[in-house]
Tab-separated table of C-alpha atoms and ligand atoms in Angstrom:
chain	number	residue	atom	x	y	z
A	333	MET	CA	0.000	0.000	0.000
A	334	GLU	CA	1.063	3.563	-0.686
A	335	ASN	CA	2.189	4.623	2.768
A	336	VAL	CA	4.136	1.465	3.431
A	337	GLY	CA	5.873	1.803	0.068
A	338	ASN	CA	6.769	5.371	0.973
A	339	GLU	CA	8.103	4.252	4.280
A	340	LEU	CA	10.370	1.832	2.477
A	341	THR	CA	11.587	4.575	0.114
A	342	LYS	CA	12.239	6.807	3.109
A	343	VAL	CA	14.337	4.120	4.731
A	344	LEU	CA	16.171	3.606	1.459
A	345	ASP	CA	16.856	7.325	1.093
A	346	LYS	CA	19.130	7.187	4.055
A	347	LYS	CA	22.866	7.406	3.445
A	348	ASN	CA	23.982	3.860	3.679
A	349	TRP	CA	20.937	2.789	1.785
A	350	SER	CA	22.375	-0.206	0.070
A	351	SER	CA	23.300	-2.108	3.214
A	352	ARG	CA	20.019	-1.055	4.841
A	353	PHE	CA	18.219	-2.286	1.767
A	354	ASP	CA	19.939	-5.673	1.873
A	355	GLU	CA	19.082	-5.987	5.514
A	356	LEU	CA	15.431	-5.210	4.856
A	357	VAL	CA	15.253	-7.580	1.932
A	358	ASN	CA	16.855	-10.337	3.957
A	359	ASN	CA	14.389	-9.768	6.759
A	360	VAL	CA	11.508	-9.962	4.360
A	361	MET	CA	12.789	-12.987	2.459
A	362	GLU	CA	13.444	-14.883	5.662
A	363	ASP	CA	9.856	-14.578	6.698
A	364	PRO	CA	8.510	-18.149	6.571
A	365	ASP	CA	5.219	-17.144	4.893
A	366	VAL	CA	7.070	-15.169	2.234
A	367	ALA	CA	9.521	-18.019	1.628
A	368	GLN	CA	6.675	-20.507	1.399
A	369	PHE	CA	4.716	-18.307	-0.999
A	370	ILE	CA	7.680	-17.807	-3.310
A	371	LEU	CA	8.407	-21.516	-3.250
A	372	GLU	CA	4.824	-22.315	-4.205
A	373	HIS	CA	4.808	-19.808	-7.074
A	374	ARG	CA	8.410	-20.111	-8.182
A	375	GLU	CA	7.448	-21.177	-11.683
A	376	GLU	CA	5.353	-18.074	-12.346
A	377	LEU	CA	7.878	-15.694	-10.780
A	378	THR	CA	10.923	-14.271	-12.513
A	379	ASP	CA	13.728	-12.874	-10.351
A	380	GLU	CA	12.811	-9.429	-11.645
A	381	ALA	CA	9.210	-9.898	-10.582
A	382	ILE	CA	10.352	-10.825	-7.082
A	383	THR	CA	12.571	-7.724	-6.925
A	384	LYS	CA	9.698	-5.556	-8.089
A	385	SER	CA	7.462	-7.106	-5.420
A	386	TYR	CA	9.773	-6.189	-2.511
A	387	ALA	CA	7.607	-3.266	-1.446
A	388	LYS	CA	4.565	-5.523	-1.291
A	389	LEU	CA	6.445	-8.221	0.579
A	390	TYR	CA	7.689	-5.610	3.035
A	391	GLU	CA	4.129	-4.374	3.548
A	392	PHE	CA	2.983	-7.950	4.110
A	393	VAL	CA	5.609	-8.684	6.743
A	394	GLN	CA	4.987	-5.399	8.569
A	395	GLU	CA	1.221	-5.762	8.579
A	396	LYS	CA	1.360	-9.393	9.609
A	397	LYS	CA	3.414	-8.393	12.650
A	398	LYS	CA	0.849	-5.748	13.567
A	399	PHE	CA	-1.985	-8.186	12.960
A	400	LYS	CA	-0.451	-10.718	15.370
A	401	LEU	CA	0.050	-8.070	18.038
A	402	ASN	CA	-3.415	-6.679	17.390
A	403	ASP	CA	-1.705	-3.321	16.855
A	404	PRO	CA	-4.357	-0.651	16.203
A	405	THR	CA	-2.161	1.083	13.600
A	406	MET	CA	-2.621	-1.789	11.165
A	407	ILE	CA	-3.999	-0.886	7.760
A	408	ALA	CA	-7.210	-2.885	8.086
A	409	PRO	CA	-8.110	-3.944	11.631
A	410	GLY	CA	-9.899	-7.292	11.713
A	411	TYR	CA	-8.449	-8.239	8.327
A	412	GLU	CA	-5.511	-10.577	7.952
A	413	PRO	CA	-2.851	-9.759	5.312
A	414	GLN	CA	-2.359	-12.441	2.719
A	415	LEU	CA	-0.059	-12.746	-0.306
A	416	PHE	CA	-1.473	-13.507	-3.727
A	417	MET	CA	-0.343	-13.484	-7.336
A	418	ASN	CA	-1.513	-10.362	-9.092
A	419	PHE	CA	-0.813	-10.898	-12.754
A	420	HIS	CA	2.932	-11.750	-12.672
A	421	PHE	CA	3.704	-9.961	-9.445
A	422	ILE	CA	3.224	-10.578	-5.771
A	423	ASP	CA	0.582	-8.499	-4.042
A	424	VAL	CA	-1.039	-8.233	-0.612
A	425	THR	CA	-4.717	-8.589	0.072
A	426	TYR	CA	-6.585	-8.249	3.351
A	427	VAL	CA	-9.051	-10.973	4.159
A	428	PRO	CA	-11.625	-10.660	6.902
A	429	THR	CA	-10.993	-13.014	9.794
A	430	LYS	CA	-13.584	-15.515	10.974
A	431	GLU	CA	-14.044	-13.457	14.142
A	432	LEU	CA	-14.724	-10.327	12.122
A	433	LEU	CA	-17.222	-12.138	9.905
A	434	ALA	CA	-18.983	-13.586	12.948
A	435	LYS	CA	-19.131	-10.156	14.560
A	436	LYS	CA	-20.557	-8.620	11.396
A	437	ALA	CA	-23.143	-11.364	11.033
A	438	ALA	CA	-24.292	-10.891	14.624
A	439	GLN	CA	-24.460	-7.145	14.089
A	440	GLU	CA	-26.505	-7.561	10.928
A	441	LEU	CA	-28.886	-9.882	12.681
A	442	SER	CA	-29.591	-7.463	15.479
A	443	ASN	CA	-29.863	-4.602	12.999
A	444	ARG	CA	-32.686	-6.427	11.357
A	445	VAL	CA	-34.830	-5.935	14.430
A	446	LYS	CA	-35.272	-2.263	15.080
A	447	THR	CA	-36.660	-1.651	18.486
A	448	MET	CA	-37.570	1.392	20.430
A	449	ASN	CA	-37.716	1.331	24.201
A	450	VAL	CA	-37.999	-2.396	24.419
A	451	PRO	CA	-36.479	-4.090	27.478
A	452	LYS	CA	-33.394	-6.282	27.104
A	453	ASP	CA	-35.147	-9.589	27.868
A	454	ILE	CA	-37.535	-8.876	24.987
A	455	LYS	CA	-34.658	-8.170	22.615
A	456	GLU	CA	-33.295	-11.582	23.467
A	457	ALA	CA	-36.657	-13.359	23.348
A	458	SER	CA	-36.560	-16.581	21.409
A	459	ILE	CA	-39.312	-18.666	19.984
A	460	ASP	CA	-37.311	-21.853	20.551
A	461	ASN	CA	-37.121	-21.242	24.297
A	462	TYR	CA	-40.702	-20.129	24.470
A	463	THR	CA	-42.339	-21.710	27.487
A	464	VAL	CA	-45.647	-23.035	26.317
A	465	SER	CA	-48.600	-23.294	28.567
A	466	SER	CA	-51.820	-24.672	27.166
A	467	GLU	CA	-53.370	-21.196	27.263
A	468	ARG	CA	-50.660	-19.786	25.070
A	469	LYS	CA	-50.516	-22.612	22.567
A	470	GLU	CA	-52.827	-20.851	20.167
A	471	ALA	CA	-50.740	-17.668	20.114
A	472	LEU	CA	-47.571	-19.653	19.557
A	473	ALA	CA	-49.145	-21.739	16.792
A	474	GLU	CA	-50.354	-18.570	15.092
A	475	ALA	CA	-46.890	-17.069	15.413
A	476	PHE	CA	-45.306	-20.089	13.745
A	477	PHE	CA	-47.964	-20.048	11.068
A	478	PHE	CA	-47.230	-16.419	10.275
A	479	ILE	CA	-43.465	-16.938	10.178
A	480	ARG	CA	-43.810	-19.903	7.854
A	481	SER	CA	-46.315	-18.330	5.473
A	482	TYR	CA	-44.503	-15.009	5.340
A	483	THR	CA	-41.042	-16.438	4.754
A	484	GLU	CA	-42.359	-18.852	2.127
A	485	ASN	CA	-44.298	-16.196	0.318
A	486	PRO	CA	-43.237	-12.683	1.312
A	487	LYS	CA	-44.918	-10.966	-1.637
A	488	GLU	CA	-48.412	-12.008	-0.648
A	489	PHE	CA	-50.467	-10.307	2.036
A	490	HIS	CA	-50.306	-11.966	5.430
A	491	GLN	CA	-52.398	-10.919	8.341
A	492	GLY	CA	-50.386	-10.125	11.445
A	493	LEU	CA	-51.569	-10.855	14.975
A	494	TYR	CA	-53.393	-8.719	17.461
A	495	LEU	CA	-52.278	-10.189	20.783
A	496	GLN	CA	-54.731	-9.369	23.482
A	497	GLY	CA	-54.232	-10.210	27.107
A	498	SER	CA	-53.697	-8.814	30.539
A	499	PHE	CA	-50.496	-7.310	31.866
A	500	GLY	CA	-47.586	-9.737	32.165
A	501	VAL	CA	-49.070	-12.553	30.125
A	502	GLY	CA	-46.178	-12.419	27.636
A	503	LYS	CA	-47.454	-10.367	24.680
A	504	THR	CA	-44.372	-8.235	24.206
A	505	TYR	CA	-42.170	-11.271	24.723
A	506	LEU	CA	-43.939	-13.150	21.957
A	507	LEU	CA	-43.643	-10.185	19.581
A	508	GLY	CA	-39.911	-10.032	20.310
A	509	ALA	CA	-39.554	-13.772	19.741
A	510	ILE	CA	-41.356	-13.504	16.385
A	511	ALA	CA	-39.150	-10.558	15.378
A	512	ASN	CA	-35.975	-12.475	16.265
A	513	GLU	CA	-37.105	-15.563	14.410
A	514	LEU	CA	-37.891	-13.425	11.345
A	515	ALA	CA	-34.449	-11.829	11.602
A	516	ASP	CA	-32.955	-15.306	11.237
A	517	HIS	CA	-34.796	-15.427	7.913
A	518	GLU	CA	-33.384	-12.019	6.956
A	519	VAL	CA	-36.698	-10.270	7.481
A	520	GLN	CA	-36.549	-6.866	9.096
A	521	THR	CA	-39.027	-6.069	11.823
A	522	THR	CA	-39.692	-2.764	13.534
A	523	LEU	CA	-41.016	-3.279	17.044
A	524	LEU	CA	-42.244	-0.120	18.730
A	525	ASN	CA	-43.834	0.548	22.033
A	526	PHE	CA	-46.865	2.605	21.059
A	527	SER	CA	-46.765	4.996	24.019
A	528	SER	CA	-43.091	5.770	23.381
A	529	LEU	CA	-43.893	6.314	19.751
A	530	ALA	CA	-46.657	8.754	20.655
A	531	THR	CA	-44.382	10.607	23.049
A	532	GLU	CA	-41.642	10.821	20.459
A	533	MET	CA	-44.055	12.090	17.836
A	534	LYS	CA	-45.413	14.780	20.115
A	535	ALA	CA	-41.874	15.891	20.901
A	536	ALA	CA	-41.105	16.027	17.193
A	537	ILE	CA	-44.025	18.263	16.250
A	538	GLY	CA	-41.987	21.439	16.355
A	539	SER	CA	-39.044	19.991	14.473
A	540	ASN	CA	-40.726	19.094	11.203
A	541	SER	CA	-39.414	15.574	11.401
A	542	VAL	CA	-42.831	14.081	12.088
A	543	VAL	CA	-43.465	13.316	8.442
A	544	ASP	CA	-40.087	11.592	8.074
A	545	LYS	CA	-40.612	9.538	11.185
A	546	VAL	CA	-44.141	8.483	10.213
A	547	ASP	CA	-42.836	7.659	6.744
A	548	ALA	CA	-40.062	5.425	8.055
A	549	ILE	CA	-42.436	3.582	10.366
A	550	LYS	CA	-45.238	3.091	7.871
A	551	LYS	CA	-42.827	1.540	5.357
A	552	ALA	CA	-41.306	-1.020	7.749
A	553	GLU	CA	-41.233	-4.502	6.281
A	554	ILE	CA	-42.927	-5.904	9.378
A	555	LEU	CA	-44.324	-3.468	11.920
A	556	MET	CA	-45.243	-4.320	15.497
A	557	LEU	CA	-47.079	-1.751	17.583
A	558	ASP	CA	-46.751	-2.916	21.144
A	559	ASP	CA	-49.167	-1.993	23.918
A	560	ILE	CA	-51.621	0.044	21.933
A	561	GLY	CA	-54.402	1.399	24.108
A	562	ALA	CA	-52.220	1.906	27.155
A	563	GLU	CA	-51.577	5.599	26.668
A	564	SER	CA	-54.039	8.420	26.557
A	565	LEU	CA	-54.630	9.049	22.901
A	566	SER	CA	-54.832	12.462	21.343
A	567	PRO	CA	-56.906	12.848	18.167
A	568	TRP	CA	-53.738	13.976	16.411
A	569	ILE	CA	-51.826	10.774	17.238
A	570	ARG	CA	-54.851	8.718	16.309
A	571	ASP	CA	-55.549	10.330	12.940
A	572	ASP	CA	-52.286	11.820	11.717
A	573	VAL	CA	-49.911	9.206	13.071
A	574	LEU	CA	-51.710	5.895	13.635
A	575	GLY	CA	-54.284	6.507	10.900
A	576	VAL	CA	-51.659	7.413	8.310
A	577	ILE	CA	-49.484	4.412	9.196
A	578	LEU	CA	-52.347	1.937	9.038
A	579	GLN	CA	-53.785	3.379	5.841
A	580	TYR	CA	-50.454	2.962	4.093
A	581	ARG	CA	-49.899	-0.560	5.381
A	582	MET	CA	-53.324	-1.615	4.233
A	583	GLN	CA	-52.763	-0.170	0.771
A	584	GLU	CA	-49.337	-1.729	0.479
A	585	GLN	CA	-50.435	-4.982	2.152
A	586	LEU	CA	-47.665	-4.886	4.731
A	587	PRO	CA	-47.795	-7.215	7.754
A	588	THR	CA	-48.635	-5.440	10.988
A	589	PHE	CA	-48.847	-6.743	14.552
A	590	PHE	CA	-50.401	-5.228	17.643
A	591	SER	CA	-50.483	-6.030	21.286
A	592	SER	CA	-52.941	-4.615	23.753
A	593	ASN	CA	-54.520	-5.104	27.139
A	594	LEU	CA	-57.790	-4.306	25.408
A	595	SER	CA	-59.779	-6.479	23.024
A	596	MET	CA	-60.474	-5.053	19.574
A	597	ASP	CA	-64.004	-4.116	20.656
A	598	GLN	CA	-62.754	-2.414	23.780
A	599	LEU	CA	-60.084	-0.618	21.835
A	600	GLU	CA	-62.642	0.822	19.470
A	601	LYS	CA	-65.253	1.802	22.028
A	602	GLU	CA	-63.209	2.664	25.074
A	603	HIS	CA	-60.028	3.969	23.589
A	604	LEU	CA	-60.162	5.185	20.018
A	605	SER	CA	-63.373	7.183	20.481
A	606	THR	CA	-62.470	8.915	23.687
A	607	THR	CA	-63.538	12.467	23.001
A	608	THR	CA	-67.138	13.499	22.714
A	609	LYS	CA	-67.158	15.266	19.354
A	610	GLY	CA	-69.791	13.911	16.980
A	611	GLU	CA	-67.409	12.620	14.342
A	612	GLU	CA	-65.283	10.588	16.756
A	613	PRO	CA	-67.092	7.229	16.596
A	614	LEU	CA	-66.742	7.262	12.832
A	615	LYS	CA	-63.037	7.973	12.959
A	616	ALA	CA	-62.533	5.310	15.590
A	617	LYS	CA	-64.456	2.868	13.438
A	618	ARG	CA	-62.284	3.613	10.440
A	619	ILE	CA	-59.053	3.025	12.394
A	620	MET	CA	-60.517	-0.143	13.814
A	621	GLU	CA	-61.441	-1.420	10.349
A	622	ARG	CA	-57.803	-1.092	9.347
A	623	ILE	CA	-56.564	-2.871	12.460
A	624	ARG	CA	-59.036	-5.692	11.830
A	625	TYR	CA	-57.957	-5.962	8.227
A	626	LEU	CA	-54.276	-6.054	9.109
A	627	SER	CA	-54.376	-8.438	12.043
A	628	LYS	CA	-56.085	-11.394	13.623
A	629	GLU	CA	-57.192	-11.138	17.227
A	630	ILE	CA	-55.672	-13.745	19.524
A	631	LYS	CA	-56.525	-13.867	23.175
A	632	MET	CA	-53.666	-14.712	25.498
A	633	VAL	CA	-54.570	-15.805	28.985
A	634	GLY	CA	-52.409	-16.973	31.825
A	635	LYS	CA	-50.700	-15.892	34.952
A	636	ASN	CA	-48.813	-12.641	35.260
A	637	ARG	CA	-45.291	-13.787	34.542
A	638	ARG	CA	-43.805	-10.598	35.864
A	639	LEU	CA	-44.648	-11.644	39.415
A	640	ASN	CA	-42.354	-14.666	39.170
A	641	ASN	CA	-39.334	-12.866	37.799
B	1100	ADP	P1	-46.854	-8.330	28.521
B	1100	ADP	O1	-46.238	-7.652	27.354
B	1100	ADP	O2	-48.012	-9.194	28.140
B	1100	ADP	O3	-47.217	-7.404	29.624
B	1100	ADP	P2	-44.231	-9.479	28.797
B	1100	ADP	O4	-44.063	-9.979	27.407
B	1100	ADP	O5	-43.531	-8.237	29.148
B	1100	ADP	O6	-45.777	-9.342	29.126
B	1100	ADP	O7	-43.808	-10.675	29.762
B	1100	ADP	C1	-43.668	-10.514	31.160
B	1100	ADP	C2	-42.390	-11.184	31.650
B	1100	ADP	O8	-42.395	-12.579	31.415
B	1100	ADP	C3	-41.168	-10.650	30.946
B	1100	ADP	O9	-40.149	-10.498	31.905
B	1100	ADP	C4	-40.817	-11.718	29.945
B	1100	ADP	O10	-39.435	-11.758	29.704
B	1100	ADP	C5	-41.316	-12.971	30.590
B	1100	ADP	N1	-41.846	-13.908	29.592
B	1100	ADP	C6	-43.000	-13.768	28.925
B	1100	ADP	N2	-43.240	-14.805	28.124
B	1100	ADP	C7	-42.192	-15.649	28.278
B	1100	ADP	C8	-41.848	-16.924	27.729
B	1100	ADP	N3	-42.643	-17.540	26.869
B	1100	ADP	N4	-40.716	-17.500	28.103
B	1100	ADP	C9	-39.922	-16.895	28.991
B	1100	ADP	N5	-40.179	-15.697	29.550
B	1100	ADP	C10	-41.308	-15.079	29.227
B	1101	MG	MG1	-45.934	-5.664	27.039
C-alpha cells in the first residue's frame, strides 16, 4: 500500500541505503510465509518480478506483525494480510478473519430488528425457548404459522396478529420472539412501544421531522405496535400518526402486529373514540377497520409472569 511503500523509500533514502536495503530484503525474504509463498509460485515468478514485489512483501511482513500483536495502527483492523499473485507480481490482500465475519453477522442480525424502548429480555426473546402453557398454545401456533407463510411467500399479504391479554401474560415477549425468528430469515421487523412512539411524535411536532418519522415507520417490512391502548390518545396521534401508518400498510399490504390489554371491541369503544365530538365514533371505526384488516385477534390468557421474575 502507498504509505508502506513510501516508508520503504524513506528508509532507502538514508545514506547507507544499500546495506540497509539488503538488511530489509533479507528480513523480508526470511519470513517463513514469504519463503513458502515464493516456493509455491516459483514457476510463475521471474527474479525481476520478485525484486519488483519487494515493497509488497515488506508491507505484508509489517502488517502481519501488527496483525499478530493486534496493533491498532494496522492498515485494516480485523483483516488478515495475505499474499497472492496479481498478474505476474506478488501483491497483498486483506481478508476478513472468521471473528470479524462472525461479529458482522451478529451485528446484521440485530440490525434487522429495530426496536424502540424495548427491554433487554424482549430483545433476546426466542421462539425456541418459548415456554408453552396450554393457554398460550394458540398464540404460539399462530406465530409459527405467520413466520412460515410469510417467509415462504413474502410478496403475498399476510395478516399479522393482534395479541390481546392482561399485563404480564407475555405479549411483548412473543412479539420479540417472532421478530428475532424473522431476523434469522433475513426479514426486518420494527417493534415499537406505542406509548413511546406517541411521546416521540409529540416531541417532534416542532421539528418538522414528524413526516419523516411516520414515513419510516409506515414503510417497515414488518411493523409491530406494542401496547396500543395503554396511553391516553390524542386525536392527532390517532388520525395523523396511527391513521396514516395503518392506511399505508393496508394499501401496500404490509404485515402489521399489535399487542394490547384491550380487546379489539374495547379498543374501538373505550379507547379510540375517547372524546365526545360527533365525528369521533366514525373515525374510531375507520381506524378499527384497518386494524381488523391487518391483524387477527388472539386472546392470550395466563398468569402474570412478571410476578415470578
Ligand atoms: P406483557 O407484554 O403481556 O405485559 P411481557 O411480554 O412483558 O408481558 O412478559 C412478562 C415477563 O415474562 C417478561 O419479563 C418476559 O421476559 C417474561 N416472559 C413472557 N413470556 C415468556 C416466555 N414464553 N418464556 C420466557 N419468559 C417469558
Ligand atoms: Mg408488554
